[in-house]
XYZ file of C-alpha atoms in Angstrom:
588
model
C -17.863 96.812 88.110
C -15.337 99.201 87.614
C -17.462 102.007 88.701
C -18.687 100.687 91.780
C -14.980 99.672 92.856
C -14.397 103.344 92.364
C -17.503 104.204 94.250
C -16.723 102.139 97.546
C -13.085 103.652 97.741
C -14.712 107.301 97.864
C -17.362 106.018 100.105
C -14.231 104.311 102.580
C -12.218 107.967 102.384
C -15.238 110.190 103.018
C -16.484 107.176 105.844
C -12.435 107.174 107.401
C -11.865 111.012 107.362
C -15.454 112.087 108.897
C -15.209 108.433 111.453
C -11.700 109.751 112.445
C -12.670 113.545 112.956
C -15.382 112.638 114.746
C -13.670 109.927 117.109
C -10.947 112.714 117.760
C -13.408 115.375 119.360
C -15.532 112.952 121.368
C -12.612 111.904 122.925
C -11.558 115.327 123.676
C -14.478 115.557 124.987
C -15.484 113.100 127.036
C -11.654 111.744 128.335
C -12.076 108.234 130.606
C -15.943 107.904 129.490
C -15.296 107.784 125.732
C -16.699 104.747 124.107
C -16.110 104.022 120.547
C -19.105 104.337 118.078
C -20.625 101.950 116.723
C -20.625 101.867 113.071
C -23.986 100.874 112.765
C -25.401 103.419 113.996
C -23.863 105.959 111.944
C -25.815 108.543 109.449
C -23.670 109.661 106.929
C -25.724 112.915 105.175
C -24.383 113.838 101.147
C -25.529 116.857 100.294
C -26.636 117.597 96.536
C -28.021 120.606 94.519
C -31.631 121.543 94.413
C -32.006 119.851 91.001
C -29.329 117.047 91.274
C -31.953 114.198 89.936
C -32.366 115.753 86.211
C -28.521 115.775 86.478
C -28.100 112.285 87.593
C -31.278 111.181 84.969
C -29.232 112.768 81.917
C -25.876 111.184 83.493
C -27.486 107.699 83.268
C -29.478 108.434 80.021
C -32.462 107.136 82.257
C -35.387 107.981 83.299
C -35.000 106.378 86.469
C -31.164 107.228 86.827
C -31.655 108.484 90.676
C -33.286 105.179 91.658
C -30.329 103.557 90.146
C -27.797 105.546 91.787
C -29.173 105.248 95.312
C -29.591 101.423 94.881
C -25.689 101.628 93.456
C -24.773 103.944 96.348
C -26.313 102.299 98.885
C -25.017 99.027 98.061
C -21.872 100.487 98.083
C -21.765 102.279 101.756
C -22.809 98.143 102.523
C -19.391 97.221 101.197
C -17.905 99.434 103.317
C -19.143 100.120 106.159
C -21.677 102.610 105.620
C -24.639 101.437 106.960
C -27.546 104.163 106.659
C -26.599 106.862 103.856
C -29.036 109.878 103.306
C -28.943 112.355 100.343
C -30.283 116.084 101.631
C -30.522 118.851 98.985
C -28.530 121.656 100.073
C -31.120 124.147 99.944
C -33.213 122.431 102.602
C -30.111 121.608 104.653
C -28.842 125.164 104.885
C -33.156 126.060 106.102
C -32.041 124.265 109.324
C -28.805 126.030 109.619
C -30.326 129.453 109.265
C -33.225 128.607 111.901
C -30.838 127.098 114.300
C -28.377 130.155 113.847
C -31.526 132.537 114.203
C -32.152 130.881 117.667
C -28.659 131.169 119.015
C -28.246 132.688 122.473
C -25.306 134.408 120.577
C -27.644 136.468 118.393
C -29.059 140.041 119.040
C -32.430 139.690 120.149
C -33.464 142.187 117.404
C -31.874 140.120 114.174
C -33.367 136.850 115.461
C -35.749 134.956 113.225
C -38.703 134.590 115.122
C -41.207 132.000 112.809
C -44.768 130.696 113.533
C -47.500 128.613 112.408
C -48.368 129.306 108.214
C -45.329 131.114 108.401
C -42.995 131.228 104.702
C -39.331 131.517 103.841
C -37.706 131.593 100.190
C -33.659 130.643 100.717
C -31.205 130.910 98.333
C -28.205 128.845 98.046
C -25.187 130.418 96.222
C -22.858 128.748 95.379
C -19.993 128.816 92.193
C -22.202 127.421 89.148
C -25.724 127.397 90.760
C -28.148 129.048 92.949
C -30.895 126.575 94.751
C -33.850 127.846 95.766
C -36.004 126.041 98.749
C -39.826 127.759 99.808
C -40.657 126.379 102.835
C -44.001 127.050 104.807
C -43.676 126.059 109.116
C -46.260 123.665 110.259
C -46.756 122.699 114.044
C -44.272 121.965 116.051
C -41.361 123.523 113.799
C -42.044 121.198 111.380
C -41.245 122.658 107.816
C -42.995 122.021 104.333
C -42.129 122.782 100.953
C -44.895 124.841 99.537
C -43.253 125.140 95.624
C -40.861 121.985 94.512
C -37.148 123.080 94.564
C -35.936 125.150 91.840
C -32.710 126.366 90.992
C -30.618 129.081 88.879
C -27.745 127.881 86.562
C -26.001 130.780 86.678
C -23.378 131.712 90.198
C -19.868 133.286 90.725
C -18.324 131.882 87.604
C -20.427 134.057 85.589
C -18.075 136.848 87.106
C -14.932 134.930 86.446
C -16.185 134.756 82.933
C -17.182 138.552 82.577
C -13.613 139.262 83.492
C -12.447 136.419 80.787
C -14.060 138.571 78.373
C -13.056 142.000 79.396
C -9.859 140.562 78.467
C -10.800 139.529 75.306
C -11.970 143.048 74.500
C -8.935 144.846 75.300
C -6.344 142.083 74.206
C -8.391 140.428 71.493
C -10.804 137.526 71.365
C -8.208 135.057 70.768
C -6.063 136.334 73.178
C -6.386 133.947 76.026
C -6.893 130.608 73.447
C -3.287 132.044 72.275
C -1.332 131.614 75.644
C -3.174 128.918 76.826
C -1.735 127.223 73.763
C 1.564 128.439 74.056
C 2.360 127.111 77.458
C 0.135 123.526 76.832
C 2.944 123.148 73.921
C 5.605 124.750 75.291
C 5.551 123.301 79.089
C 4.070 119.970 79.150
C 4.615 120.241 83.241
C 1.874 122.913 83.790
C -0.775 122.649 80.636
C -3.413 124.669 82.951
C -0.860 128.211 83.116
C -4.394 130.077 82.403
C -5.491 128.562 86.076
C -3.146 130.775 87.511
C -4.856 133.929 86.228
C -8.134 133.189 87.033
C -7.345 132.186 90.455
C -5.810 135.403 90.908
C -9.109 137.063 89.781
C -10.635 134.547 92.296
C -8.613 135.772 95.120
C -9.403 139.696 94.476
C -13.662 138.662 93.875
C -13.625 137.189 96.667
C -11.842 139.922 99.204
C -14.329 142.957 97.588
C -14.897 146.177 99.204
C -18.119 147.831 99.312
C -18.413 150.711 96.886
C -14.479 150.721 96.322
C -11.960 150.229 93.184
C -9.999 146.652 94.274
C -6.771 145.339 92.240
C -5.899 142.109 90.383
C -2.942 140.772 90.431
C -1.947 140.037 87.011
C 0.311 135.947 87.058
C 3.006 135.571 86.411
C 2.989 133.631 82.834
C 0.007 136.024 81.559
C 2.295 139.047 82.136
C 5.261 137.465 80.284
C 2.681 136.533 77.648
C 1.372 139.730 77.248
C 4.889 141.827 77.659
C 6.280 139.575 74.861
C 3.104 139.809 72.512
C 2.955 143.902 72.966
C 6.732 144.524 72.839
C 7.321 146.010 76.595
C 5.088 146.687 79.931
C 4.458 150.207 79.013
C 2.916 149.012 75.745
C 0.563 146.485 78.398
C -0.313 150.012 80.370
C -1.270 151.532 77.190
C -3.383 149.215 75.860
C -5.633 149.355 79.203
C -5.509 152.714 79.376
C -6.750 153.002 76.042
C -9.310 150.773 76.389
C -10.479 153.060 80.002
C -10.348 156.399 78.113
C -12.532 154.693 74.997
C -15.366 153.713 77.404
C -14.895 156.422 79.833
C -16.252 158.663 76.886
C -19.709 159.934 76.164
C -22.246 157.724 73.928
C -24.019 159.449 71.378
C -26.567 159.455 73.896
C -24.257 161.947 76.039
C -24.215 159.533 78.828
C -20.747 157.497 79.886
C -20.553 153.784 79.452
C -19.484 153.594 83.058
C -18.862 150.518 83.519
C -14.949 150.655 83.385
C -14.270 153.923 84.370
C -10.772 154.508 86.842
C -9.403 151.505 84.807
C -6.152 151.553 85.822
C -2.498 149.607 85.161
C 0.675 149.738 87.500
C 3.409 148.777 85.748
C 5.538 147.952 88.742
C 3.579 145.605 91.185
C 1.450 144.659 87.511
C -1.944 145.367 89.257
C -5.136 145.999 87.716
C -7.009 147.924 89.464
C -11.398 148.131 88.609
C -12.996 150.794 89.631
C -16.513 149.818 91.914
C -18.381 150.632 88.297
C -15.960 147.980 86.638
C -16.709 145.402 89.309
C -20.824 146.444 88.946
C -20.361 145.248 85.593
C -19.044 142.442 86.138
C -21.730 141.174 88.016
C -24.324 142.707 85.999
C -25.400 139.473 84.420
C -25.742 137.658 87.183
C -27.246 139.638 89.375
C -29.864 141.116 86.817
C -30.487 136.694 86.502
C -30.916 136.706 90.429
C -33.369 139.342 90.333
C -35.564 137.688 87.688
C -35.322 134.256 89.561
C -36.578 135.589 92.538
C -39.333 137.845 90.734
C -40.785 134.441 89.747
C -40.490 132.700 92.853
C -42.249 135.535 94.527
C -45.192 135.485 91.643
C -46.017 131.834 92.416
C -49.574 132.312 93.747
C -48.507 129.711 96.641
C -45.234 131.538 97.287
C -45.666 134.096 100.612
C -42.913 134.153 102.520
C -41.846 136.991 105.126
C -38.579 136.991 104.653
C -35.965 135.902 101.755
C -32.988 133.876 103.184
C -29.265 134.237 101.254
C -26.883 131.788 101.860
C -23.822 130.338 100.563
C -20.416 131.298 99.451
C -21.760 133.707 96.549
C -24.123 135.533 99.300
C -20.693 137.222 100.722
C -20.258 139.371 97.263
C -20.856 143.077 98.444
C -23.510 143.796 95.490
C -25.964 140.691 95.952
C -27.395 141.897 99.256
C -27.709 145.510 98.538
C -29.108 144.873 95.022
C -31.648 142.415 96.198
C -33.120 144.552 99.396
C -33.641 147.693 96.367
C -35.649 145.250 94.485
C -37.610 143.872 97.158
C -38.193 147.114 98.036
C -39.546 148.215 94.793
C -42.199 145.605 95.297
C -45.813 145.241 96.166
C -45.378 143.589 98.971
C -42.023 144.022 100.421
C -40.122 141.726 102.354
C -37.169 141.265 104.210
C -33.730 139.870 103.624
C -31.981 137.920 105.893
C -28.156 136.641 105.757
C -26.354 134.631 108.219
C -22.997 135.646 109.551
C -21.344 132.357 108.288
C -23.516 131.884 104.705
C -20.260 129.786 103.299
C -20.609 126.979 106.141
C -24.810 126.725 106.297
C -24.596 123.931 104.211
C -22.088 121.772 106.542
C -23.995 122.770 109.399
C -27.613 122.381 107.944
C -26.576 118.784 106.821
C -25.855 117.938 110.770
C -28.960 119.832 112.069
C -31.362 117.805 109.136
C -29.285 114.767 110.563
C -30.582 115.488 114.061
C -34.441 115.690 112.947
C -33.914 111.905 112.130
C -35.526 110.413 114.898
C -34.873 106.503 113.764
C -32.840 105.078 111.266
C -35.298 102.624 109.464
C -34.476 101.043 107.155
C -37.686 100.981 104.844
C -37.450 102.934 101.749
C -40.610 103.323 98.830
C -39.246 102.133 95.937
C -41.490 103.629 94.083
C -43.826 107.344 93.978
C -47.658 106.168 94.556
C -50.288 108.259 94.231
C -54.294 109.038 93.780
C -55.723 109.918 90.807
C -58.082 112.914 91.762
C -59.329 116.010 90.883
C -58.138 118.939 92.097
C -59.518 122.209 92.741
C -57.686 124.886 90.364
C -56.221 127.960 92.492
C -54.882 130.960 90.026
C -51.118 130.436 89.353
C -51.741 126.448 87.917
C -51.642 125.606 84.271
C -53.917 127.072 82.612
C -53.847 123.666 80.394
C -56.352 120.994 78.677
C -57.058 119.688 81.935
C -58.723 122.983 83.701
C -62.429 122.095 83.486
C -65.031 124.305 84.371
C -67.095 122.979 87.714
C -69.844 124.650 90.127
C -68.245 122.398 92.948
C -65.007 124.706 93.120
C -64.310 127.991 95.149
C -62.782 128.982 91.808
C -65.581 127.698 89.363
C -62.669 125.212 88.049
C -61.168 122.097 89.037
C -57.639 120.260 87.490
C -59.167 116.759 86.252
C -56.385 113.796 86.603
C -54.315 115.173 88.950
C -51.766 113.404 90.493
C -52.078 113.192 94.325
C -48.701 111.789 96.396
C -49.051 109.355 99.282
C -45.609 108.703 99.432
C -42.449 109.851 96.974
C -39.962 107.170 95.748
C -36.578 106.880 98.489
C -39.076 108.535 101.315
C -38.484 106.413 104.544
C -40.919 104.899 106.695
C -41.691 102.633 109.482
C -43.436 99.250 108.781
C -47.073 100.006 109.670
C -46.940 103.370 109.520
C -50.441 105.151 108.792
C -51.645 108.115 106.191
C -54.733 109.587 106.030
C -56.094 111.332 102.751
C -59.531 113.061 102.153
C -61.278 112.564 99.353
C -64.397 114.601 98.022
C -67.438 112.694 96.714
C -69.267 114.580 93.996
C -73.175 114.930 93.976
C -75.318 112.917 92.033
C -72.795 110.389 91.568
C -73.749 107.067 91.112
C -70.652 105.806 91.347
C -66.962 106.651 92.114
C -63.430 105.516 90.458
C -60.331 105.394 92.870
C -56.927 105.082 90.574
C -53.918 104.483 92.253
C -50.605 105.300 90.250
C -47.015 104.289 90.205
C -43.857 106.282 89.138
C -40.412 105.963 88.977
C -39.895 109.585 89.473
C -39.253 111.664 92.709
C -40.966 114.954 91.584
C -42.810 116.272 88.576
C -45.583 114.419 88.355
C -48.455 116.364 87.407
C -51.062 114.629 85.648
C -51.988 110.952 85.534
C -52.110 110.408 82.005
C -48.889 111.421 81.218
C -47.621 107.729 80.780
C -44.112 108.700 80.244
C -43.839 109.818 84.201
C -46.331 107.440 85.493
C -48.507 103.950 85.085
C -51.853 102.950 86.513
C -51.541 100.481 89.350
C -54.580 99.387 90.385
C -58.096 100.864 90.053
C -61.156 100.730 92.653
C -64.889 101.271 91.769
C -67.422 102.081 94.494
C -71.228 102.479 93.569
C -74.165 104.398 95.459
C -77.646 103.018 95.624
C -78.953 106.739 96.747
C -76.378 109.217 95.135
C -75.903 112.232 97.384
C -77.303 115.369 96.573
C -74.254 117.677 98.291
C -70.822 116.308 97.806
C -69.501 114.790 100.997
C -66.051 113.495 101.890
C -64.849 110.532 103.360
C -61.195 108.999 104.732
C -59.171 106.719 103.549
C -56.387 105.238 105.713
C -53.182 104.053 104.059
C -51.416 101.599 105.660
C -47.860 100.963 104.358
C -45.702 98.138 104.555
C -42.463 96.693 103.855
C -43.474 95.670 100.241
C -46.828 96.941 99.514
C -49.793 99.405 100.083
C -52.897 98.352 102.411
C -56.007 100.631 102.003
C -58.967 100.769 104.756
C -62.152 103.138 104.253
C -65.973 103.055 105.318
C -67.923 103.287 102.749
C -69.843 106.431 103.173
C -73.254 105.399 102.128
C -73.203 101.415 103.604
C -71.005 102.306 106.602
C -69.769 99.083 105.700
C -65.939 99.249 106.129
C -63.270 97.932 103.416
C -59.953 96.671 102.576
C -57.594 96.177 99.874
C -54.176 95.797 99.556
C -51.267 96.359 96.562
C -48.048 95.389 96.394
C -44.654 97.480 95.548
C -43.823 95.241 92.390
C -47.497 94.359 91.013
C -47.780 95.076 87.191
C -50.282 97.590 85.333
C -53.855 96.682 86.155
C -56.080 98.890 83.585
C -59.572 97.217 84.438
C -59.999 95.974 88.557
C -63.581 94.657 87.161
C -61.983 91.884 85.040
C -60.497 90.459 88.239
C -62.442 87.664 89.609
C -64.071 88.170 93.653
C -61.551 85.173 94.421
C -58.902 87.873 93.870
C -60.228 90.015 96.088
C -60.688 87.440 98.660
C -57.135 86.266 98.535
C -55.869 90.189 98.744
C -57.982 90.164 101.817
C -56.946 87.381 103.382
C -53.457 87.874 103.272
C -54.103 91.721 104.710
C -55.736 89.469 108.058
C -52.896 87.323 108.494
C -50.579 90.100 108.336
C -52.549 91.672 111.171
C -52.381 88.694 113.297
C -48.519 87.424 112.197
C -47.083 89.826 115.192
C -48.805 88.071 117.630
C -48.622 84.197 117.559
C -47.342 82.898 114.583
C -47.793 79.240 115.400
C -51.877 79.772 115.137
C -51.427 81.113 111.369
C -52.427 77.548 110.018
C -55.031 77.095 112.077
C -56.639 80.386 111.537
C -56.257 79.901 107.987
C -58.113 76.208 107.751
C -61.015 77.409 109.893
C -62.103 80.571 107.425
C -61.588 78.233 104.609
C -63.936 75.578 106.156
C -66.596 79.254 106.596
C -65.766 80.225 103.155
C -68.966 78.618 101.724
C -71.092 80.515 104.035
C -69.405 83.812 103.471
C -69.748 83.375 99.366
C -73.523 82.614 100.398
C -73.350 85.882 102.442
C -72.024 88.013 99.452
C -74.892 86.439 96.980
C -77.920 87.831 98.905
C -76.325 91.709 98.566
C -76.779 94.157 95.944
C -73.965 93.271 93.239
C -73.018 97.210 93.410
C -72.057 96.683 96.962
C -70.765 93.247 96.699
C -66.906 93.271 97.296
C -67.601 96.151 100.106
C -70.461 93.454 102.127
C -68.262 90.544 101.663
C -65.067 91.846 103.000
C -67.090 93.084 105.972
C -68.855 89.770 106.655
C -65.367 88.396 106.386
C -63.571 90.285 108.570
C -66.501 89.749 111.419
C -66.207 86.354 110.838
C -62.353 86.387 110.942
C -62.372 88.850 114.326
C -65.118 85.930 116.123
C -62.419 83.538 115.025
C -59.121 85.122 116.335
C -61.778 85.100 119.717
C -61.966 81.772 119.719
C -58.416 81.148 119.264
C -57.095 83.792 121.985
């Protein structure tokens, strides 16, 4: 309980400060016609790394930890105020930004991002500890896609701050920083974090780099009295670093220089360091050389084509990321272009707004769960090349992916009550009969294959048999229906033209065998999916209704005898729902 308290007084200071901000400019803006807001229709966006739910999974030693932290969070913004709370991943947020900054009347017409139909981007997010990646492909309309799931590098600027931590070490020994760090938590109880002081100075200088120039850090305060009273005087300081310059300024054996801290000078007066441009290169070495790979496998995805690579974030204004990554691009195959916005540090702020905008409702209707087909897929070079690659003359490739796990909707995705999918499906030849799975899973992303039970559990299975099989494969539709607590499915069968129905609920347990279920089952599934289509309109008939198909109910069993028992739960939902339609006639 403790937690949540804790939770709900964040919630109330982010909900006051960004309530009060926002109150303040619209009534700058609009003087005598301001009206308040109303609270209720507030959407309050928090914005999270590219792989925040493996974070939040470990956090909660769950599997299911990001399900329990929206329900916790959500509950929560309830307590206080917050009535609709989203959570964007920063990578997709700062897409918007970029595209909306591309399109500013602002913007010379010649670095405008100009995107069409099937086009691809790759962004990167940079930030301090991590860099998110986002590949995006543009359907109609603008809308965007992601063509590979998020990914992301955990590796960012404090990989510099720690190369600089350890250039330290080498000159002043490796237990040099440990040693003053200890000092002053001992010796000044007031200000245990002295070796903050140092590394914010470093912070300061990385972050105000010249191109191709030496730049200076300031050494603090407390370090320099450290390191004056360790060495015996300042000169003794300048002569360690200059020592340490000359050694490495030297030829190898090799006969080349170890360059990499060449012009490594000390002033004794204003206690500056100053790197040379080859000292700072180094610096970064790591992480750009971990950049470089990240993107090389992005780009090798067989799905991944984008025209242009996006940087963005704080990280993206270091003076060696940009220039490093346009050499390797252009050492490619297939070179592309690289694209940074004037304002990378604030994309993310201003991508969050711009995804806010794309809302167009604020429904409340979330999936609780990840449902989705068990089918088989057609294998494309680039997927695992694992156990369940099957050779098959059906496929462009010669080889399909067998138990693949096909998403109708992902757990936490909104949607409106009623609101319709389509999915193909592909009938093989010769079949004499056809099994539809439909799975369940806790988890957002990652499912891959249907029999991993760990991610995911069967839900229901339908059968569907062929008097005739085909001899080409054909395809037919299936239209997904979804509600506020379950799943309602309507197809024509492709060989009866005989349409059909079935329904599943949110909550429903495992079923491993649909043929151990009893046609009375099916009827009652059925029935319930015909009230709920009639509910809307009159609800004082429902009884009614309901009494008259039970007093047909008789005749329709009769109905279902006479058919072929392949085709038997197909022919008697159809007789029923002609039966049901003459009725609602009747009634209206």
């Amino acid at each position: 309980m403790l937690v949540m308290e804790l939770f709900v007084m964040l919630l109330n200071v982010i909900k006051e400060t960004a309530l009060a901000q926002v109150e303040m400019a619209r009534k700058y803006r609009f003087g005598e016609a301001y009206r308040p807001l109303d609270p209720k229709k507030v959407l309050y966006v928090l914005t999270v790394p590219a792989l925040w739910d493996d974070e939040v999974n470990i956090f909660y030693k769950k599997k299911s930890g990001v399900s329990i932290f929206f329900k916790t969070m959500r509950e929560c913004g309830q307590m206080c105020g917050m009535h609709h709370i989203e959570i964007c991943f920063e990578p997709i947020a700062v897409t918007f930004a970029v595209i909306s900054h591309s399109h500013s009347k602002d913007i010379d017409d010649t670095k405008k991002l100009q995107f069409f139909e099937d086009d691809q981007v790759v962004l990167l997010d940079m930030g301090r500890s991590t860099i998110d990646a986002a590949c995006l492909k543009f359907l109609k309309d603008g809308i965007m896609s992601e063509i590979h799931h998020r990914d992301e590098l955990k590796i960012g600027s404090t990989a510099v701050d720690q190369a600089f931590e350890d250039l330290l070490s080498d000159i002043f020994g490796d237990s040099a920083i440990h040693d003053f760090q200890e000092k002053f938590r001992i010796k000044q109880k007031f200000n245990p974090q002295a070796w903050l002081q140092q590394r914010n100075e470093f912070w300061r200088a990385k972050n105000t780099l010249c191109d191709k120039e030496s730049w200076n850090v300031r050494v603090a305060t407390k370090f320099k009295s450290y390191l004056k009273s360790t060495l015996g005087s300042a000169e003794a300081v300048e002569e360690k670093f200059q020592t340490y310059s000359k050694i490495n300024d030297k030829p190898k054996s090799g006969g080349k220089k170890n360059k990499h801290c060449a012009h490594f000078n000390f002033f004794v007066i204003f206690f500056m360091l100053e790197l040379s441009y080859e000292a700072w290169l180094f610096l970064h070495k790591r992480v750009l050389d971990n950049i470089c790979d990240f993107v090389s496998k992005l780009l090798d995805h067989e799905r991944v084509n984008p025209r242009v690579l996006i940087v963005t974030g704080g990280f993206s204004n270091c003076p060696y990321i940009v220039p490093r990554l346009q050499k390797f691009l252009s050492e490619r195959e297939k070179p592309i272009k690289i694209y940074r916005p004037s304002n990378p540090h604030e994309s993310v702020v201003l991508g969050s707004v711009k995804w806010a905008i794309n809302y167009k409702n604020l429904s409340p209707l979330r999936a609780p769960l990840t449902l989705g087909w068990c089918v088989d897929q057609v294998w494309n070079p680039g997927d695992p090349d694992d156990d369940h690659k099957v050779s098959s003359f059906d496929s462009p490739t010669g080889y399909i992916r067998k138990r693949f796990f096909n998403t109708i909707i992902r757990r936490d995705e909104k949607f409106e009550n009623g609101e319709e999918r389509k999915k193909e499906y592909t009938i093989p030849r010769q079949q004499k009969s056809v099994e539809f799975e439909l799975y369940k899973s806790e988890h957002k992303h990652g499912m891959q294959y249907c029999d991993d039970k760990s991610k995911c559990q069967l839900l229901k299975k339908f059968e569907m048999y062929f008097e005739n099989p085909f001899s080409e494969q054909i395809t037919f539709e299936i239209n997904i229906i979804l509600k506020n607590d379950r799943v309602q499915l309507s197809y024509r069968h492709p060989e009866t033209g005989h349409r059909g129905f079935a329904q599943v609920k949110f909550e429903d347990g495992n079923v491993e065998d649909v043929k151990s279920q009893k046609l009375d089952i099916e009827y009652k599934n059925i029935l319930v999916f015909l009230f709920d289509s009639v509910r809307s309109i009159k609800k004082n008939h429902i009884e009614e209704i309901l009494k008259n198909i039970l007093m047909n109910e008789d005749k329709l069993l009769k109905l279902n005898q006479k058919q072929d028992k392949g085709n038997s739960v197909v022919i008697f939902k159809e007789e029923f729902y002609l039966c049901f339609k003459h009725l609602i006639k009747e009634i209206y």
